[in-house]
Coordinates of C-alpha atoms in Angstrom, one line a residue:
Chain A
X870 CA 0.0 0.0 0.0
X871 CA 1.5 3.3 -1.0
X872 CA 0.3 6.4 0.9
X873 CA 0.7 9.2 -1.6
X874 CA -1.0 8.5 -4.9
X875 CA -0.7 12.1 -6.2
X876 CA 1.9 12.4 -8.9
X877 CA 5.0 14.1 -7.7
X878 CA 6.9 15.3 -10.7
X879 CA 9.6 16.9 -8.6
X880 CA 10.5 13.5 -7.1
X881 CA 10.7 11.7 -10.3
X882 CA 14.1 10.6 -11.5
X883 CA 15.6 12.9 -14.1
X884 CA 17.0 10.0 -15.9
X885 CA 13.8 8.0 -16.2
X886 CA 10.9 10.5 -15.7
X887 CA 8.4 8.3 -17.4
X888 CA 9.1 5.3 -15.2
X889 CA 8.8 7.3 -12.1
X890 CA 5.5 8.8 -13.1
X891 CA 4.1 5.4 -14.0
X892 CA 5.0 3.8 -10.8
X893 CA 4.1 6.8 -8.7
X894 CA 6.1 5.4 -5.9
X895 CA 8.0 7.8 -3.7
X896 CA 11.5 6.6 -2.9
X897 CA 14.1 7.6 -0.5
X898 CA 17.7 6.6 -1.2
X899 CA 16.3 4.3 -3.8
X900 CA 14.1 2.2 -1.6
X901 CA 10.3 2.8 -1.6
X902 CA 8.8 4.6 1.4
X903 CA 7.3 2.2 4.0
X904 CA 3.5 1.5 4.0
X905 CA 0.9 3.1 6.2
X906 CA 1.0 0.6 9.0
X907 CA 4.8 0.9 9.5
X908 CA 4.6 4.7 9.4
X909 CA 1.7 4.7 11.8
X910 CA 3.4 2.5 14.3
X911 CA 6.5 4.7 14.1
X912 CA 4.4 7.8 14.6
X913 CA 2.7 6.4 17.7
X914 CA 6.0 5.2 19.2
X915 CA 7.6 8.6 18.8
X916 CA 4.6 10.4 20.0
X917 CA 4.6 8.3 23.1
X918 CA 8.3 8.9 23.7
X919 CA 7.8 12.7 23.4
X920 CA 4.7 12.6 25.7
X921 CA 6.7 10.6 28.3
X922 CA 9.4 13.3 28.3
X923 CA 7.1 16.3 28.2
X924 CA 4.3 15.3 30.5
X925 CA 6.2 15.6 33.7
X926 CA 7.2 19.2 32.8
X927 CA 3.7 20.2 32.0
X928 CA 2.4 18.7 35.2
X929 CA 5.1 20.5 37.3
X930 CA 4.5 23.9 35.7
X931 CA 0.7 23.6 36.0
X932 CA 0.7 22.5 39.6
X933 CA 3.1 25.3 40.5
X934 CA 0.5 27.7 39.1
X935 CA -2.6 26.1 40.5
X936 CA -4.5 27.3 43.6
X937 CA -5.3 25.3 46.7
X938 CA -8.9 24.6 45.6
X939 CA -8.0 23.0 42.3
X940 CA -5.1 21.0 43.8
X941 CA -7.4 19.6 46.5
X942 CA -10.1 18.8 44.0
X943 CA -7.6 17.0 41.7
X944 CA -6.0 15.2 44.6
X945 CA -2.6 16.6 44.4
X946 CA -1.6 17.5 40.8
X947 CA -3.2 19.3 37.9
X948 CA -2.4 19.2 34.3
X949 CA -3.9 22.6 33.5
X950 CA -4.3 25.4 36.0
X951 CA -7.8 26.8 35.6
X952 CA -7.1 29.7 37.8
X953 CA -3.4 30.4 37.4
X954 CA -1.7 32.4 40.2
X955 CA 1.9 33.2 41.0
X956 CA 1.4 32.9 44.8
X957 CA 3.8 30.0 45.1
X958 CA 6.6 31.9 43.4
X959 CA 5.9 35.1 45.4
X960 CA 6.2 33.0 48.6
X961 CA 9.5 31.4 47.8
X962 CA 11.0 34.7 46.6
X963 CA 9.9 36.7 49.6
X964 CA 13.3 35.9 51.0
X965 CA 14.4 32.9 53.0
X966 CA 16.0 29.7 52.0
X967 CA 14.9 29.4 48.3
X968 CA 15.7 33.0 47.5
X969 CA 19.2 32.7 49.0
X970 CA 19.9 29.3 47.3
X971 CA 18.8 30.7 43.9
X972 CA 21.2 33.6 44.3
X973 CA 24.0 31.3 45.4
X974 CA 23.4 29.1 42.4
X975 CA 23.3 32.0 40.0
X976 CA 26.6 33.3 41.4
X977 CA 28.4 30.0 41.2
X978 CA 27.1 29.4 37.7
X979 CA 28.2 32.8 36.4
X980 CA 31.6 32.9 38.1
X981 CA 32.3 29.2 37.4
X982 CA 31.4 29.2 33.7
X983 CA 33.2 32.4 33.0
X984 CA 36.4 31.2 34.7
X985 CA 36.1 27.8 33.2
X986 CA 35.8 29.1 29.6
X987 CA 38.8 31.4 30.2
X988 CA 41.0 28.6 31.5
X989 CA 39.9 26.0 28.9
X990 CA 40.3 28.5 26.1
X991 CA 43.8 29.6 27.1
X992 CA 45.0 26.0 27.6
X993 CA 43.4 24.9 24.3
X994 CA 44.9 27.8 22.5
X995 CA 48.4 27.2 23.9
X996 CA 48.1 23.5 22.9
X997 CA 46.8 24.3 19.5
X998 CA 49.9 26.2 18.3
X999 CA 52.1 23.8 16.5
X1000 CA 55.5 23.0 17.9
X1001 CA 55.1 24.9 21.2
X1002 CA 57.7 23.9 23.7
X1003 CA 56.4 21.1 25.9
X1004 CA 53.0 20.9 24.4
X1005 CA 53.1 17.2 23.9
X1006 CA 53.6 16.2 27.6
X1007 CA 51.0 18.8 28.6
X1008 CA 48.5 17.4 26.2
X1009 CA 49.1 13.9 27.4
X1010 CA 48.8 15.0 31.0
X1011 CA 45.4 16.5 30.2
X1012 CA 44.2 13.5 28.2
X1013 CA 45.2 11.0 30.9
X1014 CA 42.6 12.6 33.2
X1015 CA 40.0 11.2 30.9
X1016 CA 41.1 7.7 31.8
X1017 CA 42.0 8.0 35.4
X1018 CA 40.6 9.9 38.3
X1019 CA 41.6 9.9 41.9
X1020 CA 38.3 8.9 43.6
X1021 CA 36.1 10.5 46.2
X1022 CA 38.1 10.3 49.4
X1023 CA 41.3 11.8 48.1
X1024 CA 39.4 14.6 46.4
X1025 CA 37.5 15.3 49.7
X1026 CA 40.8 15.3 51.6
X1027 CA 42.3 17.7 49.1
X1028 CA 39.5 20.2 49.5
X1029 CA 39.8 19.8 53.2
X1030 CA 43.5 20.4 53.3
X1031 CA 43.1 23.4 51.1
X1032 CA 40.7 24.8 53.7
X1033 CA 37.9 25.1 51.2
X1034 CA 35.3 23.2 53.2
X1035 CA 32.1 25.3 53.4
X1036 CA 33.5 27.7 50.8
X1037 CA 31.9 28.5 47.4
X1038 CA 35.3 28.0 45.9
X1039 CA 35.0 24.3 46.6
X1040 CA 32.1 24.2 44.2
X1041 CA 33.9 26.2 41.5
X1042 CA 37.5 25.3 41.4
X1043 CA 37.5 21.5 40.9
X1044 CA 35.2 21.8 37.9
X1045 CA 37.1 24.5 36.0
X1046 CA 39.1 22.3 33.7
X1047 CA 37.8 19.5 31.5
X1048 CA 39.9 17.4 29.2
X1049 CA 37.0 16.9 26.9
X1050 CA 36.3 20.6 26.5
X1051 CA 40.0 21.3 26.0
X1052 CA 40.1 18.8 23.1
X1053 CA 37.0 20.2 21.5
X1054 CA 38.3 23.8 21.7
X1055 CA 41.8 22.8 20.6
X1056 CA 40.3 21.1 17.5
X1057 CA 38.4 24.2 16.7
X1058 CA 41.4 26.5 17.1
X1059 CA 43.5 24.2 14.9
X1060 CA 41.0 24.5 12.1
X1061 CA 41.7 28.2 11.8
X1062 CA 43.8 28.5 8.6
X1063 CA 47.5 28.8 9.4
X1064 CA 47.8 31.5 6.7
X1065 CA 45.7 33.9 8.7
X1066 CA 47.8 33.5 11.8
X1067 CA 51.0 33.9 9.8
X1068 CA 49.8 37.0 8.1
X1069 CA 48.9 38.5 11.4
X1070 CA 52.3 37.7 12.7
X1071 CA 54.0 39.3 9.7
X1072 CA 51.9 42.4 10.4
X1073 CA 53.5 42.4 13.9
X1074 CA 50.7 41.0 16.0
X1075 CA 51.7 39.5 19.3
X1076 CA 50.4 36.1 20.5
X1077 CA 48.0 37.9 22.7
X1078 CA 46.7 39.9 19.8
X1079 CA 46.4 36.8 17.6
X1080 CA 44.4 35.2 20.3
X1081 CA 42.0 38.1 21.0
X1082 CA 41.7 39.5 17.5
X1083 CA 41.7 36.4 15.4
X1084 CA 41.1 33.2 17.3
X1085 CA 38.4 34.2 19.7
X1086 CA 36.2 36.1 17.2
X1087 CA 36.5 33.1 14.8
X1088 CA 35.5 30.7 17.5
X1089 CA 32.6 32.5 19.1
X1090 CA 30.3 29.6 18.5
X1091 CA 32.5 27.0 20.3
X1092 CA 33.2 29.4 23.2
X1093 CA 29.5 30.0 23.6
X1094 CA 28.8 26.3 23.7
X1095 CA 31.5 25.5 26.1
X1096 CA 30.3 28.3 28.3
X1097 CA 26.7 27.1 28.2
X1098 CA 27.7 23.6 28.9
X1099 CA 29.7 24.6 31.9
X1100 CA 26.9 26.8 33.0
X1101 CA 24.5 23.8 33.0
X1102 CA 27.1 21.8 34.9
X1103 CA 27.5 24.4 37.6
X1104 CA 23.8 25.0 37.8
X1105 CA 23.2 21.3 38.2
X1106 CA 26.1 20.5 40.5
X1107 CA 24.7 18.7 43.5
X1108 CA 27.2 16.3 44.9
X1109 CA 30.1 18.7 45.4
X1110 CA 27.7 20.7 47.5
X1111 CA 26.7 17.7 49.6
X1112 CA 30.3 16.9 50.2
X1113 CA 31.8 20.4 50.8
X1114 CA 29.0 22.7 52.0
X1115 CA 27.9 22.4 55.6
X1116 CA 26.0 25.5 56.4
X1117 CA 22.4 25.8 55.1
X1118 CA 22.9 29.5 54.2
X1119 CA 25.4 28.5 51.5
X1120 CA 23.3 25.8 49.9
X1121 CA 22.9 26.0 46.2
X1122 CA 19.5 25.4 44.7
X1123 CA 20.0 21.7 44.0
X1124 CA 20.4 21.0 47.7
X1125 CA 17.2 22.9 48.5
X1126 CA 15.5 20.8 45.8
X1127 CA 16.7 17.6 47.4
X1128 CA 15.6 18.7 50.9
X1129 CA 12.3 20.1 50.1
X1130 CA 11.2 18.3 47.0
X1131 CA 12.9 14.9 47.0
X1132 CA 13.0 14.3 50.8
X1133 CA 9.7 16.1 51.2
X1134 CA 10.7 18.3 54.2
X1135 CA 7.9 20.8 54.9
X1136 CA 9.0 24.1 53.5
X1137 CA 6.5 26.5 55.0
X1138 CA 8.4 27.0 58.2
X1139 CA 11.5 28.1 56.4
X1140 CA 9.8 30.9 54.5
X1141 CA 9.2 34.4 55.8
X1142 CA 5.6 35.8 56.0
X1143 CA 2.4 34.0 56.0
X1144 CA 2.5 31.0 53.7
X1145 CA -0.8 30.6 51.8
X1146 CA 0.1 28.5 48.8
X1147 CA -0.2 24.7 49.2
X1148 CA 2.9 22.6 49.8
X1149 CA 2.5 21.0 46.4
X1150 CA 2.6 24.3 44.6
X1151 CA 5.6 25.4 46.6
X1152 CA 7.5 22.3 45.7
X1153 CA 6.7 22.5 42.1
X1154 CA 7.6 26.2 42.0
X1155 CA 11.1 25.4 43.4
X1156 CA 11.4 22.7 40.7
X1157 CA 10.4 25.1 38.0
X1158 CA 12.9 27.7 39.2
X1159 CA 15.6 25.1 38.9
X1160 CA 14.4 24.2 35.4
X1161 CA 14.0 27.7 33.9
X1162 CA 17.7 28.6 33.3
X1163 CA 18.3 25.3 31.5
X1164 CA 15.2 25.7 29.3
X1165 CA 16.4 29.2 28.5
X1166 CA 19.7 28.1 27.2
X1167 CA 18.5 24.8 25.8
X1168 CA 17.8 25.9 22.2
X1169 CA 21.5 27.1 21.9
X1170 CA 22.8 24.1 23.7
X1171 CA 21.2 21.3 21.8
X1172 CA 21.9 22.9 18.4
X1173 CA 25.6 23.5 18.9
X1174 CA 26.5 21.0 21.5
X1175 CA 25.2 18.1 19.4
X1176 CA 27.8 19.3 16.8
X1177 CA 30.5 19.6 19.4
X1178 CA 29.9 16.0 20.7
X1179 CA 30.1 14.7 17.2
X1180 CA 33.3 16.6 16.5
X1181 CA 34.9 15.3 19.7
X1182 CA 33.7 11.8 19.4
X1183 CA 33.3 10.6 15.8
X1184 CA 35.9 12.7 14.0
X1185 CA 38.8 10.5 13.4
Chain B
X146 CA 59.6 38.3 19.3
X147 CA 61.3 35.7 17.2
X148 CA 59.1 34.1 14.6
X149 CA 58.6 30.3 14.9
X150 CA 59.4 29.9 11.2
X151 CA 63.0 31.1 11.6
X152 CA 63.4 29.1 14.8
X153 CA 62.8 25.8 12.9
X154 CA 63.8 22.4 14.2
X155 CA 67.3 23.3 15.1
X156 CA 66.4 25.7 17.9
X157 CA 67.6 24.5 21.2
X158 CA 65.1 23.6 24.0
X159 CA 66.0 26.8 25.8
X160 CA 65.5 29.0 22.7
X161 CA 62.1 27.3 22.0
X162 CA 61.1 27.7 25.7
X163 CA 62.0 31.4 25.5
X164 CA 60.1 31.8 22.2
X165 CA 57.0 30.1 23.6
X166 CA 57.1 31.6 27.0
X167 CA 54.0 33.6 26.4
X168 CA 52.0 30.6 25.2
X169 CA 53.2 28.6 28.2
X170 CA 52.0 31.4 30.4
X171 CA 48.6 31.2 28.9
X172 CA 48.5 27.4 29.6
X173 CA 49.7 27.9 33.2
X174 CA 46.3 28.3 34.9
X175 CA 44.9 25.3 33.2
X176 CA 47.9 23.1 33.9
X177 CA 48.0 24.2 37.5
X178 CA 44.4 23.4 38.0
X179 CA 44.7 20.0 36.3
X180 CA 47.8 19.2 38.5
X181 CA 46.1 20.4 41.7
X182 CA 42.6 18.9 41.2
X183 CA 43.4 15.8 39.2
X184 CA 47.0 14.6 40.0
X185 CA 47.5 15.7 43.6
X186 CA 44.4 13.7 44.7
X187 CA 45.9 10.6 42.9
X188 CA 48.9 11.0 45.4
X189 CA 46.3 11.4 48.1
X190 CA 45.4 7.7 47.5
X191 CA 48.4 6.9 49.8
X192 CA 45.9 7.1 52.7
X193 CA 44.6 3.7 51.4
X194 CA 47.8 2.4 53.0
X195 CA 47.6 4.5 56.1
X196 CA 45.4 4.8 59.2
X197 CA 44.3 8.3 58.4
X198 CA 43.4 10.4 61.4
X199 CA 41.4 13.5 60.6
X200 CA 43.2 15.5 63.3
X201 CA 46.6 14.5 61.9
X202 CA 47.8 15.4 58.4
X203 CA 48.2 12.7 55.7
X204 CA 51.9 12.5 56.2
X205 CA 51.6 12.2 60.0
X206 CA 49.2 9.4 59.9
X207 CA 50.8 6.0 60.5
X208 CA 51.4 3.4 57.8
X209 CA 49.4 0.2 58.0
X210 CA 50.4 -1.6 54.9
X211 CA 47.6 -3.5 53.2
X212 CA 45.4 -3.7 56.3
X213 CA 42.8 -1.4 54.7
X214 CA 42.4 -3.8 51.8
X215 CA 41.4 -6.7 54.0
X216 CA 37.8 -5.6 53.8
X217 CA 37.9 -6.3 50.1
X218 CA 40.0 -9.5 50.2
X219 CA 38.3 -11.0 53.2
X220 CA 34.9 -10.4 51.7
X221 CA 33.3 -8.1 54.2
X222 CA 29.5 -8.7 53.7
X223 CA 28.7 -5.0 53.3
X224 CA 31.3 -4.7 50.7
X225 CA 30.2 -7.8 48.8
X226 CA 26.6 -6.5 48.9
X227 CA 27.8 -3.2 47.3
X228 CA 29.8 -5.1 44.7
X229 CA 26.9 -7.3 43.9
X230 CA 24.5 -4.4 43.4
X231 CA 27.0 -2.5 41.4
X232 CA 27.4 -5.4 39.0
X233 CA 23.7 -6.0 38.7
X234 CA 23.1 -2.3 37.8
X235 CA 26.0 -2.4 35.4
X236 CA 24.6 -5.4 33.7
X237 CA 21.2 -3.7 33.4
X238 CA 22.9 -0.6 32.0
X239 CA 24.7 -2.6 29.3
X240 CA 21.8 -5.0 28.5
X241 CA 18.9 -2.6 28.7
X242 CA 20.0 1.1 28.8
X243 CA 22.7 0.8 26.2
X244 CA 20.7 -0.7 23.2
X245 CA 17.7 1.7 23.5
X246 CA 19.5 4.8 22.0
X247 CA 20.6 2.6 19.1
X248 CA 17.1 1.5 18.4
X249 CA 15.8 5.0 18.8
X250 CA 18.5 6.4 16.4
X251 CA 17.5 3.8 13.8
X252 CA 13.9 4.8 14.3
X253 CA 14.6 8.5 14.0
X254 CA 16.8 7.9 11.0
X255 CA 14.0 6.1 9.2
X256 CA 11.8 9.2 9.4
X257 CA 11.2 10.8 6.0
X258 CA 10.4 14.3 7.3
X259 CA 13.5 16.2 8.4
X260 CA 11.2 18.7 10.3
X261 CA 9.5 16.0 12.4
X262 CA 12.9 14.4 13.0
X263 CA 14.3 17.7 14.4
X264 CA 11.3 18.4 16.6
X265 CA 11.4 14.9 18.1
X266 CA 15.1 15.2 18.7
X267 CA 14.8 18.5 20.4
X268 CA 12.2 17.0 22.8
X269 CA 14.1 13.8 23.5
X270 CA 17.4 15.6 24.2
X271 CA 15.9 17.8 26.9
X272 CA 16.0 15.5 29.9
X273 CA 19.8 15.0 29.4
X274 CA 20.3 18.5 30.7
X275 CA 18.3 18.1 33.9
X276 CA 20.3 17.3 37.1
X277 CA 19.7 14.0 38.8
X278 CA 17.9 15.9 41.6
X279 CA 15.4 17.1 39.2
X280 CA 15.0 13.7 37.5
X281 CA 14.5 12.0 40.9
X282 CA 12.0 14.7 41.9
X283 CA 10.1 14.4 38.7
X284 CA 9.9 10.6 39.1
X285 CA 8.6 10.8 42.6
X286 CA 6.0 13.3 41.7
X287 CA 4.9 11.4 38.7
X288 CA 5.1 7.8 40.0
X289 CA 5.3 8.1 43.7
X290 CA 2.5 6.8 46.0
X291 CA 0.9 10.3 46.1
X292 CA 2.2 11.0 42.6
X293 CA 0.2 12.0 39.6
X294 CA -0.2 8.5 38.2
X295 CA -1.3 6.8 41.3
X296 CA -3.7 9.6 42.0
X297 CA -5.3 9.1 38.7
X298 CA -5.2 5.3 39.0
X299 CA -7.0 5.5 42.4
X300 CA -9.7 7.8 41.0
X301 CA -10.2 5.6 37.9
X302 CA -9.9 2.1 39.5
X303 CA -6.7 1.4 37.7
X304 CA -3.9 -0.8 39.1
X305 CA -1.6 1.3 41.2
X306 CA 2.1 1.4 40.6
X307 CA 4.5 1.3 43.5
X308 CA 7.8 2.0 41.6
X309 CA 9.2 4.4 44.1
X310 CA 10.5 3.2 47.5
X311 CA 10.0 -0.5 46.9
X312 CA 13.4 -2.3 47.3
X313 CA 12.3 -5.1 45.0
X314 CA 11.7 -2.6 42.2
X315 CA 14.7 -0.4 42.8
X316 CA 16.7 -1.7 39.9
X317 CA 13.7 -1.2 37.6
X318 CA 13.4 2.3 39.0
X319 CA 16.9 3.5 38.4
X320 CA 17.1 1.7 35.0
X321 CA 13.9 3.5 33.8
X322 CA 15.3 6.9 35.1
X323 CA 18.5 6.3 33.2
X324 CA 16.5 5.6 30.1
X325 CA 14.3 8.6 30.5
X326 CA 17.2 10.9 31.1
X327 CA 19.7 9.9 28.5
X328 CA 18.1 7.7 25.8
X329 CA 17.4 10.6 23.5
X330 CA 20.8 12.2 24.0
X331 CA 22.4 8.9 23.4
X332 CA 21.1 8.8 19.8
X333 CA 23.2 11.8 18.8
X334 CA 26.4 9.9 18.3
X335 CA 24.7 7.1 16.3
X336 CA 22.8 9.5 14.1
X337 CA 26.1 11.3 13.4
X338 CA 27.7 8.0 12.4
X339 CA 24.7 7.2 10.1
X340 CA 24.8 10.7 8.5
X341 CA 28.4 10.2 7.4
X342 CA 27.5 7.2 5.3
X343 CA 27.8 7.8 1.5
X344 CA 24.2 8.0 0.1
X345 CA 25.4 6.0 -2.9
X346 CA 25.7 2.9 -0.6
X347 CA 22.0 3.1 0.1
X348 CA 21.2 3.5 -3.6
X349 CA 23.5 0.6 -4.5
X350 CA 21.5 -1.7 -2.2
X351 CA 18.2 -0.4 -3.8
X352 CA 19.6 -0.9 -7.3
X353 CA 20.4 -4.5 -6.3
X354 CA 16.8 -4.9 -5.4
X355 CA 17.1 -4.5 -1.6
X356 CA 14.4 -2.7 0.3
X357 CA 14.7 -0.6 3.4
X358 CA 15.3 -3.5 5.7
X359 CA 18.2 -4.6 3.5
X360 CA 19.6 -1.1 3.6
X361 CA 19.4 -1.1 7.4
X362 CA 21.1 -4.5 7.6
X363 CA 23.8 -4.0 5.0
X364 CA 24.6 -0.2 5.2
X365 CA 23.2 1.5 8.4
X366 CA 24.2 -1.2 10.9
X367 CA 27.7 -1.7 9.6
X368 CA 28.1 2.1 9.6
X369 CA 27.5 2.4 13.3
X370 CA 29.3 -0.7 14.3
X371 CA 32.6 0.9 15.2
X372 CA 30.8 3.6 17.3
X373 CA 28.8 0.9 19.1
X374 CA 32.1 -1.0 19.9
X375 CA 33.7 2.2 21.0
X376 CA 30.9 3.1 23.4
X377 CA 30.7 -0.5 24.7
X378 CA 34.4 -0.3 25.6
X379 CA 34.0 2.9 27.4
X380 CA 30.9 1.5 29.2
X381 CA 32.9 -1.6 30.2
X382 CA 35.5 0.6 31.9
X383 CA 32.7 2.1 33.9
X384 CA 31.4 -1.3 35.1
X385 CA 32.2 -0.5 38.7
X386 CA 30.8 3.1 38.4
X387 CA 27.0 3.4 38.4
X388 CA 25.1 6.6 38.7
X389 CA 26.3 7.8 42.1
X390 CA 24.1 10.9 42.5
X391 CA 21.1 9.1 41.3
X392 CA 21.5 6.3 43.8
X393 CA 22.5 8.4 46.8
X394 CA 19.4 10.5 46.3
X395 CA 17.1 7.5 46.6
X396 CA 18.9 5.5 49.2
X397 CA 16.8 6.6 52.1
X398 CA 13.7 5.2 50.7
X399 CA 14.8 1.7 49.8
X400 CA 17.6 0.9 52.3
X401 CA 21.1 -0.1 51.7
X402 CA 20.4 -3.8 51.0
X403 CA 19.6 -3.2 47.4
X404 CA 20.8 0.4 46.9
X405 CA 24.3 0.3 48.2
X406 CA 26.8 0.4 45.3
X407 CA 30.6 0.7 45.5
X408 CA 30.6 4.5 45.1
X409 CA 27.9 5.0 47.8
X410 CA 29.8 2.5 50.0
X411 CA 32.9 4.6 49.7
X412 CA 30.9 7.7 50.6
X413 CA 28.9 6.1 53.4
X414 CA 31.7 4.2 54.9
X415 CA 34.4 6.9 54.4
X416 CA 33.1 10.4 54.5
X417 CA 30.0 9.8 56.6
X418 CA 31.4 6.9 58.7
X419 CA 34.9 8.2 59.1
X420 CA 36.7 5.0 57.9
X421 CA 38.9 7.0 55.6
X422 CA 41.6 4.4 54.9
X423 CA 39.3 1.5 54.2
X424 CA 37.1 3.4 51.8
X425 CA 40.1 5.0 50.1
X426 CA 41.3 1.4 49.5
X427 CA 38.0 0.4 48.0
X428 CA 38.0 3.5 45.8
X429 CA 41.6 2.8 44.7
X430 CA 40.9 -0.8 43.8
X431 CA 37.8 0.3 42.0
X432 CA 39.7 2.9 40.0
X433 CA 42.5 0.4 39.1
X434 CA 40.0 -2.2 38.0
X435 CA 38.2 0.3 35.9
X436 CA 41.4 1.4 34.2
X437 CA 42.5 -2.1 33.6
X438 CA 39.1 -2.9 32.1
X439 CA 39.2 0.0 29.7
X440 CA 42.8 -0.8 28.5
X441 CA 41.9 -4.5 28.3
X442 CA 38.7 -4.0 26.4
X443 CA 40.5 -1.6 24.1
X444 CA 43.1 -4.4 23.3
X445 CA 40.3 -6.8 22.5
X446 CA 38.7 -4.2 20.2
X447 CA 42.0 -3.9 18.4
X448 CA 42.2 -7.7 18.0
X449 CA 38.8 -7.5 16.3
X450 CA 40.1 -4.9 14.0
X451 CA 38.2 -2.0 15.5
X452 CA 39.7 1.4 16.1
X453 CA 39.2 1.3 19.9
X454 CA 39.5 4.5 21.9
X455 CA 43.0 5.8 21.1
X456 CA 43.2 6.4 17.4
X457 CA 41.0 9.5 17.7
X458 CA 43.8 11.2 19.5

């Protein structure tokens, strides 16, 4: 059974137009398109996959916006808020634990990703210039970290010996370098034509000028992607905070999420003012707050980073 | 500044060092951070051979030889339990979680409309960027006892689902979370491998009278074989490392019997329980075994004529 019976002159083979018109079969890469049943099953399968991914997000956002009445009537969660209100958000941002944690997370994310891009870009640039003194041992040293890592206890002891326990730096410093990101950026820098760099050098440009005037502007895309990727990593960092942060005031958002949403600790008492919104909405509002930044950068991330992963992994 | 062209190969090490001093200066912060946060902790593994006392420094703590490793080699029940769970979860990850992205990639690749394909991909990639805390929270609120599904099931007389907090279903729970989070993202690399195939190969199959299934079997699958092998090797190296954050977050609800894995054992026994030396020993052995597995699996891959993991460098 062929689905499209309409003639499609555009699709017909330029070599044998008559044949194509007679058979009226659309082909892709030479083979005929599958029949209705196969296409239907595929469609249903993919629709279900997408629904399974999206439904939780819809329910979370809706419940965070719903009022007490509707939540009680629905028995806990709603899929569409009939009477949307931002009370839950107002309550968590009136100050108190969630507000503070959000600010902490924003700070760590901004500082961490900015520093991390700088460090990775400088290292990658230095390793991308051919014949630099010592670039081979440095490269190998960086690459080896992809194979081996020290383990949790020695890492913890290092942070402790450095006196970084309960400091924001414990969340930022260990994640600054990533061998994988250095490789991707280095590959990108190495693709800049040698002639441009040579021409600049003949014109009297210093290494710093070559980096800032030529390399960085030409690699804006990869820098943005590495930056975004680091931002997501810092925003999502959970375990370093569990290990290294003791005082509640310094908690990043992920720890607040764990305590109030995963472990179900009642949050009302930790919020200033009279808490009107139901527990459920508060929990979902915290969840949404932690989702928003990722959803904001997501369009850029998935478009570019898919490319980056492919460059890093398949290219060979 | 001397130009690299004139320096050539005959320049002495010192001259080249002087020539490149600015570039080396740029590399310095990165090198320092890698040394400090990757290599110094490797040295810190000496405490596996020491009786580390938190109030003493690492060097002051007394040496105890291999005493810390006894828990491993004498088969301490808690350790064996953690090892068993780790291996079960690893097996599930290779047998269940690993093939799903391949199937999904083949399905996506067979779509005729580029537009639909892109939309579906965008949706399926999304969970990859969510932290484990978010994923666990979402699962609890969707499938938990008071979650959205059971709520609905109660109201409509449907069978309830007790996936959260049941020790018997813990492996199913974390497997399904892993699939939900990363199956879509996992398709990227297979789709990339497929997209690099010469279209003429597909057409050649069609000219020889083969349909879409034959194209799949003779062109698409061979095209992704080396990527599959590569990822399997990397996965094998991670056999003793299974979703630490994911498991630690859910340990309270199911108990250690089924949920303790090697990483959580190191955490619970070492950082929480204060048995520094023993858990460092467990971590060290785990790391060594992982490295040996990667290197060994890579050798096997070379024997089978695959590229393995090194050629890309």
